[in-house]
Amino acid sequence: MAGVDPIQGAMGAASSGMKLESHRLRLSAENLSNVDTPGYQRKLMFAREMAGGGAEVARTGLSPKEGREHYDPYHPLADERGMVRLSNVDLMVELADAREARRSFDANVQAFKQAQSFYRGLLDLLQR
């Protein structure tokens, strides 16, 4: 973002943060909705810093952690031993992650509003 004024830079960083946390919240919602789905693997998001400030989604992936096994020989997904691989989503971890993402999103909204307020103040000064 070479040549961008500091207020625009702050607005851009806050905007990219909102987009990033929105993606994180969506993944968390998917994970929470599949907490009881056998074989489901938790989706993870990896972020990277952008050159001019802010952050973006670098990639999404699946958690390598194995879900625990449950004996249910009549389940359609049971293996030859009668074991069903459960989801690897930990409800408490996912709820905490969703809460953190929501708070980060809200903080970025406030930062954007503050930068917008500075911009309005600057425009008011220039109009005088």
PDB file of C-alpha atoms in Angstrom:
ATOM      1  CA  MET A   1       0.000   0.000   0.000  1.00  0.00           C
ATOM      2  CA  ALA A   2       2.736   2.440  -0.933  1.00  0.00           C
ATOM      3  CA  GLY A   3       1.493   6.006  -1.117  1.00  0.00           C
ATOM      4  CA  VAL A   4      -1.557   5.343   1.036  1.00  0.00           C
ATOM      5  CA  ASP A   5      -2.215   7.791   3.826  1.00  0.00           C
ATOM      6  CA  PRO A   6      -2.216   6.439   7.394  1.00  0.00           C
ATOM      7  CA  ILE A   7      -5.982   6.714   7.790  1.00  0.00           C
ATOM      8  CA  GLN A   8      -6.628   4.735   4.607  1.00  0.00           C
ATOM      9  CA  GLY A   9      -4.010   2.235   5.756  1.00  0.00           C
ATOM     10  CA  ALA A  10      -5.801   1.802   9.083  1.00  0.00           C
ATOM     11  CA  MET A  11      -9.127   1.364   7.308  1.00  0.00           C
ATOM     12  CA  GLY A  12      -7.590  -1.196   4.948  1.00  0.00           C
ATOM     13  CA  ALA A  13      -6.012  -3.145   7.802  1.00  0.00           C
ATOM     14  CA  ALA A  14      -9.276  -3.146   9.764  1.00  0.00           C
ATOM     15  CA  SER A  15     -11.207  -4.185   6.664  1.00  0.00           C
ATOM     16  CA  SER A  16      -8.851  -7.092   5.972  1.00  0.00           C
ATOM     17  CA  GLY A  17      -9.112  -8.083   9.634  1.00  0.00           C
ATOM     18  CA  MET A  18     -12.908  -8.154   9.406  1.00  0.00           C
ATOM     19  CA  LYS A  19     -12.712 -10.322   6.284  1.00  0.00           C
ATOM     20  CA  LEU A  20     -10.229 -12.679   7.956  1.00  0.00           C
ATOM     21  CA  GLU A  21     -12.272 -13.057  11.139  1.00  0.00           C
ATOM     22  CA  SER A  22     -15.449 -13.513   9.111  1.00  0.00           C
ATOM     23  CA  HIS A  23     -13.797 -16.473   7.358  1.00  0.00           C
ATOM     24  CA  ARG A  24     -12.641 -17.822  10.705  1.00  0.00           C
ATOM     25  CA  LEU A  25     -16.180 -17.557  12.109  1.00  0.00           C
ATOM     26  CA  ARG A  26     -17.583 -19.393   9.078  1.00  0.00           C
ATOM     27  CA  LEU A  27     -15.120 -22.257   9.557  1.00  0.00           C
ATOM     28  CA  SER A  28     -15.940 -22.375  13.251  1.00  0.00           C
ATOM     29  CA  ALA A  29     -19.661 -22.558  12.452  1.00  0.00           C
ATOM     30  CA  GLU A  30     -18.996 -25.441  10.041  1.00  0.00           C
ATOM     31  CA  ASN A  31     -16.955 -27.230  12.689  1.00  0.00           C
ATOM     32  CA  LEU A  32     -19.618 -26.719  15.348  1.00  0.00           C
ATOM     33  CA  SER A  33     -22.364 -27.959  13.061  1.00  0.00           C
ATOM     34  CA  ASN A  34     -20.383 -31.156  12.409  1.00  0.00           C
ATOM     35  CA  VAL A  35     -19.285 -31.885  15.980  1.00  0.00           C
ATOM     36  CA  ASP A  36     -21.404 -35.070  15.963  1.00  0.00           C
ATOM     37  CA  THR A  37     -20.673 -36.111  12.361  1.00  0.00           C
ATOM     38  CA  PRO A  38     -18.642 -39.349  12.322  1.00  0.00           C
ATOM     39  CA  GLY A  39     -15.298 -38.976  10.553  1.00  0.00           C
ATOM     40  CA  TYR A  40     -15.527 -35.189  10.265  1.00  0.00           C
ATOM     41  CA  GLN A  41     -12.166 -33.411  10.539  1.00  0.00           C
ATOM     42  CA  ARG A  42     -11.940 -29.948  12.043  1.00  0.00           C
ATOM     43  CA  LYS A  43     -11.201 -27.222   9.496  1.00  0.00           C
ATOM     44  CA  LEU A  44      -8.399 -24.809  10.320  1.00  0.00           C
ATOM     45  CA  MET A  45      -7.471 -21.442   8.863  1.00  0.00           C
ATOM     46  CA  PHE A  46      -3.945 -20.157   8.425  1.00  0.00           C
ATOM     47  CA  ALA A  47      -3.401 -16.410   8.001  1.00  0.00           C
ATOM     48  CA  ARG A  48      -0.517 -14.362   6.686  1.00  0.00           C
ATOM     49  CA  GLU A  49       0.422 -10.733   7.007  1.00  0.00           C
ATOM     50  CA  MET A  50      -0.043  -8.635   3.887  1.00  0.00           C
ATOM     51  CA  ALA A  51       2.864  -6.531   2.645  1.00  0.00           C
ATOM     52  CA  GLY A  52       1.101  -3.193   3.125  1.00  0.00           C
ATOM     53  CA  GLY A  53      -0.517  -4.062   6.438  1.00  0.00           C
ATOM     54  CA  GLY A  54      -3.446  -6.166   7.446  1.00  0.00           C
ATOM     55  CA  ALA A  55      -3.821  -9.907   7.062  1.00  0.00           C
ATOM     56  CA  GLU A  56      -5.400 -12.409   4.719  1.00  0.00           C
ATOM     57  CA  VAL A  57      -6.264 -16.083   4.616  1.00  0.00           C
ATOM     58  CA  ALA A  58      -3.183 -17.974   3.466  1.00  0.00           C
ATOM     59  CA  ARG A  59      -4.942 -21.324   3.284  1.00  0.00           C
ATOM     60  CA  THR A  60      -7.408 -23.583   5.003  1.00  0.00           C
ATOM     61  CA  GLY A  61      -6.700 -27.145   5.975  1.00  0.00           C
ATOM     62  CA  LEU A  62      -7.863 -30.063   8.060  1.00  0.00           C
ATOM     63  CA  SER A  63      -6.704 -30.822  11.575  1.00  0.00           C
ATOM     64  CA  PRO A  64      -4.397 -33.858  11.567  1.00  0.00           C
ATOM     65  CA  LYS A  65      -5.699 -34.906  14.990  1.00  0.00           C
ATOM     66  CA  GLU A  66      -7.609 -38.189  14.881  1.00  0.00           C
ATOM     67  CA  GLY A  67     -11.148 -38.348  16.208  1.00  0.00           C
ATOM     68  CA  ARG A  68     -11.641 -40.952  18.901  1.00  0.00           C
ATOM     69  CA  GLU A  69     -13.101 -44.326  18.040  1.00  0.00           C
ATOM     70  CA  HIS A  70     -16.434 -45.628  19.288  1.00  0.00           C
ATOM     71  CA  TYR A  71     -17.638 -49.223  19.173  1.00  0.00           C
ATOM     72  CA  ASP A  72     -20.901 -49.449  17.217  1.00  0.00           C
ATOM     73  CA  PRO A  73     -20.897 -52.528  14.957  1.00  0.00           C
ATOM     74  CA  TYR A  74     -24.305 -51.680  13.442  1.00  0.00           C
ATOM     75  CA  HIS A  75     -23.346 -48.170  12.337  1.00  0.00           C
ATOM     76  CA  PRO A  76     -23.113 -47.845   8.525  1.00  0.00           C
ATOM     77  CA  LEU A  77     -19.617 -46.318   8.842  1.00  0.00           C
ATOM     78  CA  ALA A  78     -18.277 -49.018  11.183  1.00  0.00           C
ATOM     79  CA  ASP A  79     -15.093 -50.759  10.085  1.00  0.00           C
ATOM     80  CA  GLU A  80     -14.482 -54.522  10.212  1.00  0.00           C
ATOM     81  CA  ARG A  81     -13.829 -54.249  13.973  1.00  0.00           C
ATOM     82  CA  GLY A  82     -17.155 -52.457  14.531  1.00  0.00           C
ATOM     83  CA  MET A  83     -15.405 -49.162  15.296  1.00  0.00           C
ATOM     84  CA  VAL A  84     -16.646 -45.779  14.098  1.00  0.00           C
ATOM     85  CA  ARG A  85     -14.233 -42.839  13.918  1.00  0.00           C
ATOM     86  CA  LEU A  86     -15.908 -39.828  15.544  1.00  0.00           C
ATOM     87  CA  SER A  87     -15.395 -36.161  14.741  1.00  0.00           C
ATOM     88  CA  ASN A  88     -12.163 -34.598  16.005  1.00  0.00           C
ATOM     89  CA  VAL A  89     -13.932 -31.324  16.861  1.00  0.00           C
ATOM     90  CA  ASP A  90     -13.672 -30.402  20.541  1.00  0.00           C
ATOM     91  CA  LEU A  91     -16.822 -28.441  21.384  1.00  0.00           C
ATOM     92  CA  MET A  92     -15.197 -26.281  24.091  1.00  0.00           C
ATOM     93  CA  VAL A  93     -12.157 -25.429  21.953  1.00  0.00           C
ATOM     94  CA  GLU A  94     -14.395 -24.543  19.016  1.00  0.00           C
ATOM     95  CA  LEU A  95     -16.681 -22.347  21.125  1.00  0.00           C
ATOM     96  CA  ALA A  96     -13.649 -20.519  22.536  1.00  0.00           C
ATOM     97  CA  ASP A  97     -12.220 -20.062  19.025  1.00  0.00           C
ATOM     98  CA  ALA A  98     -15.548 -18.708  17.768  1.00  0.00           C
ATOM     99  CA  ARG A  99     -15.748 -16.284  20.702  1.00  0.00           C
ATOM    100  CA  GLU A 100     -12.190 -15.077  20.042  1.00  0.00           C
ATOM    101  CA  ALA A 101     -12.919 -14.614  16.333  1.00  0.00           C
ATOM    102  CA  ARG A 102     -16.070 -12.648  17.150  1.00  0.00           C
ATOM    103  CA  ARG A 103     -14.201 -10.363  19.541  1.00  0.00           C
ATOM    104  CA  SER A 104     -11.434  -9.817  16.993  1.00  0.00           C
ATOM    105  CA  PHE A 105     -14.048  -9.021  14.349  1.00  0.00           C
ATOM    106  CA  ASP A 106     -15.689  -6.500  16.697  1.00  0.00           C
ATOM    107  CA  ALA A 107     -12.305  -4.903  17.474  1.00  0.00           C
ATOM    108  CA  ASN A 108     -11.665  -4.468  13.747  1.00  0.00           C
ATOM    109  CA  VAL A 109     -15.108  -2.901  13.303  1.00  0.00           C
ATOM    110  CA  GLN A 110     -14.275  -0.401  16.052  1.00  0.00           C
ATOM    111  CA  ALA A 111     -10.875   0.359  14.496  1.00  0.00           C
ATOM    112  CA  PHE A 112     -12.549   0.943  11.123  1.00  0.00           C
ATOM    113  CA  LYS A 113     -15.138   3.255  12.696  1.00  0.00           C
ATOM    114  CA  GLN A 114     -12.400   5.186  14.504  1.00  0.00           C
ATOM    115  CA  ALA A 115     -10.425   5.664  11.283  1.00  0.00           C
ATOM    116  CA  GLN A 116     -13.623   6.745   9.540  1.00  0.00           C
ATOM    117  CA  SER A 117     -14.233   9.269  12.317  1.00  0.00           C
ATOM    118  CA  PHE A 118     -10.701  10.659  11.883  1.00  0.00           C
ATOM    119  CA  TYR A 119     -11.328  10.975   8.156  1.00  0.00           C
ATOM    120  CA  ARG A 120     -14.578  12.873   8.751  1.00  0.00           C
ATOM    121  CA  GLY A 121     -12.809  15.173  11.195  1.00  0.00           C
ATOM    122  CA  LEU A 122     -10.064  15.835   8.667  1.00  0.00           C
ATOM    123  CA  LEU A 123     -12.608  16.615   5.952  1.00  0.00           C
ATOM    124  CA  ASP A 124     -14.423  18.987   8.311  1.00  0.00           C
ATOM    125  CA  LEU A 125     -11.159  20.812   9.034  1.00  0.00           C
ATOM    126  CA  LEU A 126     -10.350  21.094   5.343  1.00  0.00           C
ATOM    127  CA  GLN A 127     -13.793  22.543   4.566  1.00  0.00           C
ATOM    128  CA  ARG A 128     -13.343  25.436   6.998  1.00  0.00           C
TER     129      ARG A 128
END
